[in-house]
């Protein structure tokens, strides 16, 4: 008989509603605290949202990002991002990088004196380096990026709401989206509390959290719908508990294996991606919690219509769509 790894017993009987109200109240308190932290402390915006200057470099020597960063450390530039640029049209001895420096003290761009210091420091690392272009991004463009990020998150949430509504019923959609809002607000609250840099990479992490969390929620909802057909007379609360227990092993296995990779990246990935990985790690943990406890609990509070419906000609025909 083949060995099968299970992070939970094959048959569990956990009462996920035992602390329904304390958990709901606790989640609401954490959401309010996150909003308060966001309003009072604000977010530590990175270059994408803060504005600044981008210096493009070219050299016939390979780009050494660590050496570039070390050379700029003593200049006290604040938030600096260094990335190597790859393009198939580049010549074999053409190596390009971008040095992005955040604006400081309310200025719209880095001063010419500071740019000259940066160029001199980089030339100390690589005398052959040149600077083909210097571009500045002001607060107006940064504000547009913030608004675009908000629209991206709202648009993704709205699309998920419509999908769950068509895939199941509107009660499921409300519970799922409420759980997603819970995940996003708590994640942003943690970034405000610890003043971790918030840039476009974190927005990408938030969208990843939305997709991961809704995937776990859909698995539980799908099993719930099957069990509602199978156990027509069982109380809704008991059917929900049964469904969550039946999918618990899958939930723990998926979350556990994902966290192994994320924790490794968090420890060994370096400063460049640490904020991005931290956001996804925290979001997956809180997303698993909301999928198991928040989403279905809200559906129970709203209630479901368990009466028999005609096979055709009903608004719920979309519930039979296979996804």
mmCIF file of C-alpha atoms in Angstrom:
data_model
loop_
_atom_site.group_PDB
_atom_site.id
_atom_site.type_symbol
_atom_site.label_atom_id
_atom_site.label_comp_id
_atom_site.label_asym_id
_atom_site.label_seq_id
_atom_site.Cartn_x
_atom_site.Cartn_y
_atom_site.Cartn_z
ATOM 1 C CA UNK A 1 0.000 0.000 0.000
ATOM 2 C CA UNK A 2 1.445 3.371 -1.001
ATOM 3 C CA UNK A 3 2.337 5.828 1.734
ATOM 4 C CA UNK A 4 0.247 8.985 1.683
ATOM 5 C CA UNK A 5 1.296 12.032 3.640
ATOM 6 C CA UNK A 6 -1.588 13.673 5.477
ATOM 7 C CA UNK A 7 -1.343 16.793 7.594
ATOM 8 C CA UNK A 8 -4.728 16.021 9.142
ATOM 9 C CA UNK A 9 -6.453 12.738 10.051
ATOM 10 C CA UNK A 10 -8.553 11.202 7.300
ATOM 11 C CA UNK A 11 -11.731 11.770 9.305
ATOM 12 C CA UNK A 12 -11.979 14.835 11.530
ATOM 13 C CA UNK A 13 -14.923 16.251 13.439
ATOM 14 C CA UNK A 14 -13.815 19.765 14.356
ATOM 15 C CA UNK A 15 -16.581 22.172 15.311
ATOM 16 C CA UNK A 16 -15.591 25.255 13.336
ATOM 17 C CA UNK A 17 -18.559 27.132 14.775
ATOM 18 C CA UNK A 18 -17.629 26.588 18.440
ATOM 19 C CA UNK A 19 -16.125 30.080 18.696
ATOM 20 C CA UNK A 20 -18.060 31.667 15.863
ATOM 21 C CA UNK A 21 -18.922 34.951 17.537
ATOM 22 C CA UNK A 22 -15.591 35.566 19.348
ATOM 23 C CA UNK A 23 -13.750 34.992 16.057
ATOM 24 C CA UNK A 24 -16.113 37.250 14.126
ATOM 25 C CA UNK A 25 -15.817 40.002 16.713
ATOM 26 C CA UNK A 26 -12.041 39.561 16.870
ATOM 27 C CA UNK A 27 -11.769 39.818 13.087
ATOM 28 C CA UNK A 28 -13.893 42.976 13.054
ATOM 29 C CA UNK A 29 -11.717 44.526 15.773
ATOM 30 C CA UNK A 30 -8.542 43.689 13.803
ATOM 31 C CA UNK A 31 -10.043 45.205 10.658
ATOM 32 C CA UNK A 32 -10.951 48.413 12.493
ATOM 33 C CA UNK A 33 -7.463 48.535 14.031
ATOM 34 C CA UNK A 34 -5.903 48.067 10.579
ATOM 35 C CA UNK A 35 -7.984 50.907 9.133
ATOM 36 C CA UNK A 36 -7.002 53.125 12.086
ATOM 37 C CA UNK A 37 -3.308 52.312 11.615
ATOM 38 C CA UNK A 38 -3.633 53.042 7.912
ATOM 39 C CA UNK A 39 -5.307 56.398 8.624
ATOM 40 C CA UNK A 40 -2.979 57.495 11.462
ATOM 41 C CA UNK A 41 0.421 56.077 10.495
ATOM 42 C CA UNK A 42 -0.063 55.826 6.768
ATOM 43 C CA UNK A 43 1.853 53.526 4.444
ATOM 44 C CA UNK A 44 5.564 53.647 3.760
ATOM 45 C CA UNK A 45 5.241 54.171 0.009
ATOM 46 C CA UNK A 46 8.111 53.055 -2.204
ATOM 47 C CA UNK A 47 9.458 54.758 -5.289
ATOM 48 C CA UNK A 48 6.473 53.689 -7.418
ATOM 49 C CA UNK A 49 4.026 55.700 -5.305
ATOM 50 C CA UNK A 50 6.343 58.324 -3.838
ATOM 51 C CA UNK A 51 8.000 59.654 -6.952
ATOM 52 C CA UNK A 52 11.701 60.005 -7.606
ATOM 53 C CA UNK A 53 14.409 59.697 -10.242
ATOM 54 C CA UNK A 54 15.469 56.796 -12.465
ATOM 55 C CA UNK A 55 19.037 56.691 -13.782
ATOM 56 C CA UNK A 56 19.748 54.326 -16.670
ATOM 57 C CA UNK A 57 23.261 52.912 -16.810
ATOM 58 C CA UNK A 58 25.140 51.116 -19.572
ATOM 59 C CA UNK A 59 28.473 49.314 -19.474
ATOM 60 C CA UNK A 60 30.520 46.721 -21.301
ATOM 61 C CA UNK A 61 31.023 44.899 -18.008
ATOM 62 C CA UNK A 62 28.382 42.633 -16.374
ATOM 63 C CA UNK A 63 26.133 44.429 -13.905
ATOM 64 C CA UNK A 64 27.041 43.738 -10.270
ATOM 65 C CA UNK A 65 23.918 44.820 -8.380
ATOM 66 C CA UNK A 66 25.493 44.132 -4.974
ATOM 67 C CA UNK A 67 28.533 46.267 -5.807
ATOM 68 C CA UNK A 68 26.304 49.084 -7.099
ATOM 69 C CA UNK A 69 24.242 49.010 -3.931
ATOM 70 C CA UNK A 70 27.336 48.970 -1.721
ATOM 71 C CA UNK A 71 28.739 51.988 -3.535
ATOM 72 C CA UNK A 72 25.545 53.973 -2.916
ATOM 73 C CA UNK A 73 25.147 52.985 0.737
ATOM 74 C CA UNK A 74 27.216 55.866 2.093
ATOM 75 C CA UNK A 75 25.261 58.531 0.194
ATOM 76 C CA UNK A 76 22.167 58.190 2.439
ATOM 77 C CA UNK A 77 19.759 58.249 -0.475
ATOM 78 C CA UNK A 78 16.903 56.518 1.307
ATOM 79 C CA UNK A 79 14.879 54.113 -0.799
ATOM 80 C CA UNK A 80 17.022 52.885 -3.715
ATOM 81 C CA UNK A 81 16.085 50.105 -6.165
ATOM 82 C CA UNK A 82 18.656 48.668 -8.577
ATOM 83 C CA UNK A 83 17.562 46.271 -11.316
ATOM 84 C CA UNK A 84 19.342 44.805 -14.300
ATOM 85 C CA UNK A 85 17.567 45.255 -17.647
ATOM 86 C CA UNK A 86 17.487 42.435 -20.191
ATOM 87 C CA UNK A 87 16.570 42.838 -23.855
ATOM 88 C CA UNK A 88 17.217 40.491 -26.789
ATOM 89 C CA UNK A 89 18.198 43.490 -28.928
ATOM 90 C CA UNK A 90 21.171 44.311 -26.694
ATOM 91 C CA UNK A 91 24.660 43.589 -27.992
ATOM 92 C CA UNK A 92 26.720 40.878 -26.328
ATOM 93 C CA UNK A 93 28.829 43.458 -24.478
ATOM 94 C CA UNK A 94 25.921 45.763 -23.611
ATOM 95 C CA UNK A 95 24.852 45.550 -19.974
ATOM 96 C CA UNK A 96 22.083 47.845 -18.775
ATOM 97 C CA UNK A 97 20.705 48.617 -15.323
ATOM 98 C CA UNK A 98 18.267 51.058 -13.746
ATOM 99 C CA UNK A 99 18.913 52.869 -10.489
ATOM 100 C CA UNK A 100 15.711 54.259 -8.974
ATOM 101 C CA UNK A 101 16.015 56.786 -6.150
ATOM 102 C CA UNK A 102 12.985 57.955 -4.171
ATOM 103 C CA UNK A 103 12.312 61.664 -3.775
ATOM 104 C CA UNK A 104 12.996 63.026 -0.301
ATOM 105 C CA UNK A 105 11.717 65.864 1.865
ATOM 106 C CA UNK A 106 8.715 66.523 -0.348
ATOM 107 C CA UNK A 107 10.834 67.219 -3.437
ATOM 108 C CA UNK A 108 9.485 66.110 -6.794
ATOM 109 C CA UNK A 109 12.844 64.733 -7.935
ATOM 110 C CA UNK A 110 16.399 64.102 -6.832
ATOM 111 C CA UNK A 111 18.647 67.171 -7.063
ATOM 112 C CA UNK A 112 21.331 67.433 -9.796
ATOM 113 C CA UNK A 113 24.016 67.413 -7.091
ATOM 114 C CA UNK A 114 22.761 64.076 -5.755
ATOM 115 C CA UNK A 115 22.615 62.618 -9.270
ATOM 116 C CA UNK A 116 26.238 63.664 -9.814
ATOM 117 C CA UNK A 117 27.234 61.928 -6.566
ATOM 118 C CA UNK A 118 25.434 58.739 -7.634
ATOM 119 C CA UNK A 119 27.135 58.745 -11.027
ATOM 120 C CA UNK A 120 30.549 59.303 -9.454
ATOM 121 C CA UNK A 121 29.998 56.460 -6.971
ATOM 122 C CA UNK A 122 28.986 54.053 -9.742
ATOM 123 C CA UNK A 123 31.945 55.061 -11.888
ATOM 124 C CA UNK A 124 34.137 54.132 -8.957
ATOM 125 C CA UNK A 125 32.797 50.590 -9.273
ATOM 126 C CA UNK A 126 32.915 50.446 -13.082
ATOM 127 C CA UNK A 127 34.932 53.174 -14.882
ATOM 128 C CA UNK A 128 33.353 52.212 -18.232
ATOM 129 C CA UNK A 129 29.819 52.911 -17.053
ATOM 130 C CA UNK A 130 27.760 55.580 -18.841
ATOM 131 C CA UNK A 131 24.415 57.201 -18.073
ATOM 132 C CA UNK A 132 22.285 57.504 -21.237
ATOM 133 C CA UNK A 133 19.211 58.914 -19.522
ATOM 134 C CA UNK A 134 17.917 60.382 -16.275
ATOM 135 C CA UNK A 135 14.149 60.550 -15.767
ATOM 136 C CA UNK A 136 12.074 61.907 -12.900
ATOM 137 C CA UNK A 137 8.595 60.859 -11.773
ATOM 138 C CA UNK A 138 6.633 63.526 -9.928
ATOM 139 C CA UNK A 139 3.888 63.122 -7.313
ATOM 140 C CA UNK A 140 1.117 63.504 -9.933
ATOM 141 C CA UNK A 141 2.170 60.341 -11.774
ATOM 142 C CA UNK A 142 2.665 58.563 -8.450
ATOM 143 C CA UNK A 143 -0.856 59.520 -7.415
ATOM 144 C CA UNK A 144 -2.189 58.057 -10.656
ATOM 145 C CA UNK A 145 -0.344 54.811 -9.898
ATOM 146 C CA UNK A 146 -1.947 54.655 -6.448
ATOM 147 C CA UNK A 147 -5.391 55.120 -7.972
ATOM 148 C CA UNK A 148 -4.652 52.462 -10.606
ATOM 149 C CA UNK A 149 -3.582 50.044 -7.868
ATOM 150 C CA UNK A 150 -6.818 50.649 -5.956
ATOM 151 C CA UNK A 151 -8.849 50.081 -9.127
ATOM 152 C CA UNK A 152 -6.947 46.842 -9.795
ATOM 153 C CA UNK A 153 -7.813 45.446 -6.361
ATOM 154 C CA UNK A 154 -11.442 46.612 -6.582
ATOM 155 C CA UNK A 155 -11.788 45.242 -10.102
ATOM 156 C CA UNK A 156 -10.405 41.847 -9.096
ATOM 157 C CA UNK A 157 -12.755 41.709 -6.103
ATOM 158 C CA UNK A 158 -15.719 42.650 -8.284
ATOM 159 C CA UNK A 159 -14.861 39.990 -10.862
ATOM 160 C CA UNK A 160 -14.605 37.388 -8.098
ATOM 161 C CA UNK A 161 -17.994 38.502 -6.730
ATOM 162 C CA UNK A 162 -19.623 37.970 -10.135
ATOM 163 C CA UNK A 163 -17.901 34.619 -10.652
ATOM 164 C CA UNK A 164 -18.984 33.219 -7.271
ATOM 165 C CA UNK A 165 -22.508 34.542 -7.825
ATOM 166 C CA UNK A 166 -22.750 32.705 -11.152
ATOM 167 C CA UNK A 167 -20.925 29.617 -9.912
ATOM 168 C CA UNK A 168 -22.969 29.237 -6.719
ATOM 169 C CA UNK A 169 -25.521 31.683 -5.271
ATOM 170 C CA UNK A 170 -25.410 35.282 -4.116
ATOM 171 C CA UNK A 171 -25.025 34.290 -0.451
ATOM 172 C CA UNK A 172 -21.778 32.501 -1.281
ATOM 173 C CA UNK A 173 -20.554 35.554 -3.207
ATOM 174 C CA UNK A 174 -21.175 37.895 -0.272
ATOM 175 C CA UNK A 175 -19.387 35.570 2.151
ATOM 176 C CA UNK A 176 -16.417 35.050 -0.183
ATOM 177 C CA UNK A 177 -15.874 38.726 -1.004
ATOM 178 C CA UNK A 178 -16.296 39.752 2.646
ATOM 179 C CA UNK A 179 -13.547 37.268 3.545
ATOM 180 C CA UNK A 180 -11.322 38.709 0.776
ATOM 181 C CA UNK A 181 -11.863 42.259 2.036
ATOM 182 C CA UNK A 182 -10.927 40.990 5.501
ATOM 183 C CA UNK A 183 -7.651 39.537 4.127
ATOM 184 C CA UNK A 184 -6.676 42.672 2.205
ATOM 185 C CA UNK A 185 -7.423 45.084 5.053
ATOM 186 C CA UNK A 186 -5.450 43.042 7.595
ATOM 187 C CA UNK A 187 -2.487 42.739 5.225
ATOM 188 C CA UNK A 188 -2.423 46.499 4.605
ATOM 189 C CA UNK A 189 -2.778 47.053 8.365
ATOM 190 C CA UNK A 190 0.359 44.986 9.029
ATOM 191 C CA UNK A 191 2.276 47.017 6.437
ATOM 192 C CA UNK A 192 1.127 50.235 8.120
ATOM 193 C CA UNK A 193 2.027 48.932 11.598
ATOM 194 C CA UNK A 194 5.572 47.872 10.724
ATOM 195 C CA UNK A 195 6.072 50.571 8.060
ATOM 196 C CA UNK A 196 7.205 48.022 5.489
ATOM 197 C CA UNK A 197 7.823 49.524 2.059
ATOM 198 C CA UNK A 198 4.640 49.501 -0.021
ATOM 199 C CA UNK A 199 5.141 49.556 -3.790
ATOM 200 C CA UNK A 200 3.697 48.014 -6.959
ATOM 201 C CA UNK A 201 5.179 44.634 -6.037
ATOM 202 C CA UNK A 202 3.004 44.621 -2.914
ATOM 203 C CA UNK A 203 -0.055 45.396 -5.045
ATOM 204 C CA UNK A 204 0.830 42.322 -7.111
ATOM 205 C CA UNK A 205 1.078 40.376 -3.840
ATOM 206 C CA UNK A 206 -2.392 41.574 -2.803
ATOM 207 C CA UNK A 207 -3.841 40.373 -6.113
ATOM 208 C CA UNK A 208 -2.079 37.034 -5.587
ATOM 209 C CA UNK A 209 -3.647 36.792 -2.125
ATOM 210 C CA UNK A 210 -7.086 37.376 -3.658
ATOM 211 C CA UNK A 211 -6.603 34.521 -6.098
ATOM 212 C CA UNK A 212 -5.165 32.110 -3.530
ATOM 213 C CA UNK A 213 -7.785 32.815 -0.889
ATOM 214 C CA UNK A 214 -10.751 32.522 -3.251
ATOM 215 C CA UNK A 215 -9.397 29.236 -4.589
ATOM 216 C CA UNK A 216 -9.459 27.725 -1.101
ATOM 217 C CA UNK A 217 -12.906 29.173 -0.432
ATOM 218 C CA UNK A 218 -14.310 27.753 -3.684
ATOM 219 C CA UNK A 219 -13.080 24.257 -2.751
ATOM 220 C CA UNK A 220 -15.018 24.412 0.539
ATOM 221 C CA UNK A 221 -18.093 25.904 -1.133
ATOM 222 C CA UNK A 222 -18.048 23.252 -3.839
ATOM 223 C CA UNK A 223 -17.994 20.461 -1.259
ATOM 224 C CA UNK A 224 -20.729 22.278 0.672
ATOM 225 C CA UNK A 225 -22.960 22.378 -2.400
ATOM 226 C CA UNK A 226 -22.434 18.640 -2.978
ATOM 227 C CA UNK A 227 -23.234 17.846 0.639
ATOM 228 C CA UNK A 228 -26.358 20.016 0.594
ATOM 229 C CA UNK A 229 -27.687 17.750 -2.163
ATOM 230 C CA UNK A 230 -26.530 14.609 -0.385
ATOM 231 C CA UNK A 231 -27.797 15.511 3.101
ATOM 232 C CA UNK A 232 -31.092 17.270 2.446
ATOM 233 C CA UNK A 233 -32.405 17.068 6.018
ATOM 234 C CA UNK A 234 -29.160 17.751 7.903
ATOM 235 C CA UNK A 235 -29.054 21.223 9.521
ATOM 236 C CA UNK A 236 -27.093 23.771 7.486
ATOM 237 C CA UNK A 237 -24.605 24.344 10.308
ATOM 238 C CA UNK A 238 -23.766 20.620 10.444
ATOM 239 C CA UNK A 239 -23.415 20.371 6.660
ATOM 240 C CA UNK A 240 -20.973 23.288 6.699
ATOM 241 C CA UNK A 241 -18.936 21.689 9.466
ATOM 242 C CA UNK A 242 -18.849 18.408 7.570
ATOM 243 C CA UNK A 243 -17.722 20.148 4.366
ATOM 244 C CA UNK A 244 -14.934 22.051 6.121
ATOM 245 C CA UNK A 245 -13.707 18.861 7.807
ATOM 246 C CA UNK A 246 -13.749 16.900 4.552
ATOM 247 C CA UNK A 247 -11.588 19.520 2.807
ATOM 248 C CA UNK A 248 -9.330 20.223 5.807
ATOM 249 C CA UNK A 249 -6.542 17.870 4.721
ATOM 250 C CA UNK A 250 -6.431 19.469 1.258
ATOM 251 C CA UNK A 251 -6.410 22.950 2.792
ATOM 252 C CA UNK A 252 -3.528 22.173 5.157
ATOM 253 C CA UNK A 253 -1.527 20.381 2.472
ATOM 254 C CA UNK A 254 -1.867 23.227 -0.025
ATOM 255 C CA UNK A 255 -1.114 25.913 2.545
ATOM 256 C CA UNK A 256 1.762 23.962 4.095
ATOM 257 C CA UNK A 257 3.580 23.251 0.840
ATOM 258 C CA UNK A 258 3.146 26.847 -0.310
ATOM 259 C CA UNK A 259 4.493 28.202 2.978
ATOM 260 C CA UNK A 260 7.600 25.994 2.743
ATOM 261 C CA UNK A 261 8.602 27.733 -0.494
ATOM 262 C CA UNK A 262 7.623 31.185 0.776
ATOM 263 C CA UNK A 263 9.521 30.877 4.064
ATOM 264 C CA UNK A 264 12.630 29.763 2.174
ATOM 265 C CA UNK A 265 12.316 32.844 -0.059
ATOM 266 C CA UNK A 266 11.646 35.034 2.975
ATOM 267 C CA UNK A 267 14.866 33.883 4.647
ATOM 268 C CA UNK A 268 17.202 33.552 1.671
ATOM 269 C CA UNK A 269 15.602 35.777 -0.978
ATOM 270 C CA UNK A 270 17.244 39.012 0.076
ATOM 271 C CA UNK A 271 15.902 42.507 0.712
ATOM 272 C CA UNK A 272 14.689 43.115 -2.839
ATOM 273 C CA UNK A 273 11.783 40.637 -2.693
ATOM 274 C CA UNK A 274 11.352 40.349 1.081
ATOM 275 C CA UNK A 275 8.376 42.717 1.276
ATOM 276 C CA UNK A 276 6.622 40.961 -1.609
ATOM 277 C CA UNK A 277 7.185 37.505 -0.093
ATOM 278 C CA UNK A 278 6.141 38.682 3.379
ATOM 279 C CA UNK A 279 2.864 40.043 2.002
ATOM 280 C CA UNK A 280 2.034 36.758 0.284
ATOM 281 C CA UNK A 281 3.082 34.700 3.332
ATOM 282 C CA UNK A 282 0.917 36.711 5.717
ATOM 283 C CA UNK A 283 -1.927 36.817 3.201
ATOM 284 C CA UNK A 284 -1.941 33.044 2.713
ATOM 285 C CA UNK A 285 -2.058 32.413 6.470
ATOM 286 C CA UNK A 286 -4.870 34.894 7.045
ATOM 287 C CA UNK A 287 -6.590 33.767 3.828
ATOM 288 C CA UNK A 288 -6.675 30.158 5.008
ATOM 289 C CA UNK A 289 -8.193 31.319 8.288
ATOM 290 C CA UNK A 290 -10.853 33.392 6.521
ATOM 291 C CA UNK A 291 -11.718 30.565 4.116
ATOM 292 C CA UNK A 292 -12.279 28.078 6.943
ATOM 293 C CA UNK A 293 -13.861 30.387 9.501
ATOM 294 C CA UNK A 294 -15.097 33.641 7.958
ATOM 295 C CA UNK A 295 -16.601 32.902 4.518
ATOM 296 C CA UNK A 296 -18.866 29.980 5.378
ATOM 297 C CA UNK A 297 -19.785 31.481 8.749
ATOM 298 C CA UNK A 298 -21.092 34.571 6.989
ATOM 299 C CA UNK A 299 -23.054 32.372 4.589
ATOM 300 C CA UNK A 300 -24.625 30.645 7.605
ATOM 301 C CA UNK A 301 -25.600 34.022 9.071
ATOM 302 C CA UNK A 302 -27.219 35.074 5.778
ATOM 303 C CA UNK A 303 -28.869 31.688 5.268
ATOM 304 C CA UNK A 304 -29.453 29.537 2.183
ATOM 305 C CA UNK A 305 -32.640 28.614 0.357
ATOM 306 C CA UNK A 306 -32.654 24.791 0.489
ATOM 307 C CA UNK A 307 -36.037 24.289 -1.156
ATOM 308 C CA UNK A 308 -36.198 22.196 -4.311
ATOM 309 C CA UNK A 309 -35.952 24.267 -7.496
ATOM 310 C CA UNK A 310 -37.106 23.388 -11.027
ATOM 311 C CA UNK A 311 -34.425 21.938 -13.263
ATOM 312 C CA UNK A 312 -34.748 24.646 -15.926
ATOM 313 C CA UNK A 313 -35.860 28.220 -16.295
ATOM 314 C CA UNK A 314 -34.558 29.446 -12.925
ATOM 315 C CA UNK A 315 -32.124 32.273 -12.154
ATOM 316 C CA UNK A 316 -29.829 29.743 -10.482
ATOM 317 C CA UNK A 317 -29.075 27.819 -13.696
ATOM 318 C CA UNK A 318 -25.615 29.406 -13.644
ATOM 319 C CA UNK A 319 -24.904 27.417 -10.455
ATOM 320 C CA UNK A 320 -24.464 24.348 -12.647
ATOM 321 C CA UNK A 321 -21.563 25.859 -14.588
ATOM 322 C CA UNK A 322 -18.437 23.722 -14.361
ATOM 323 C CA UNK A 323 -15.300 25.708 -13.557
#
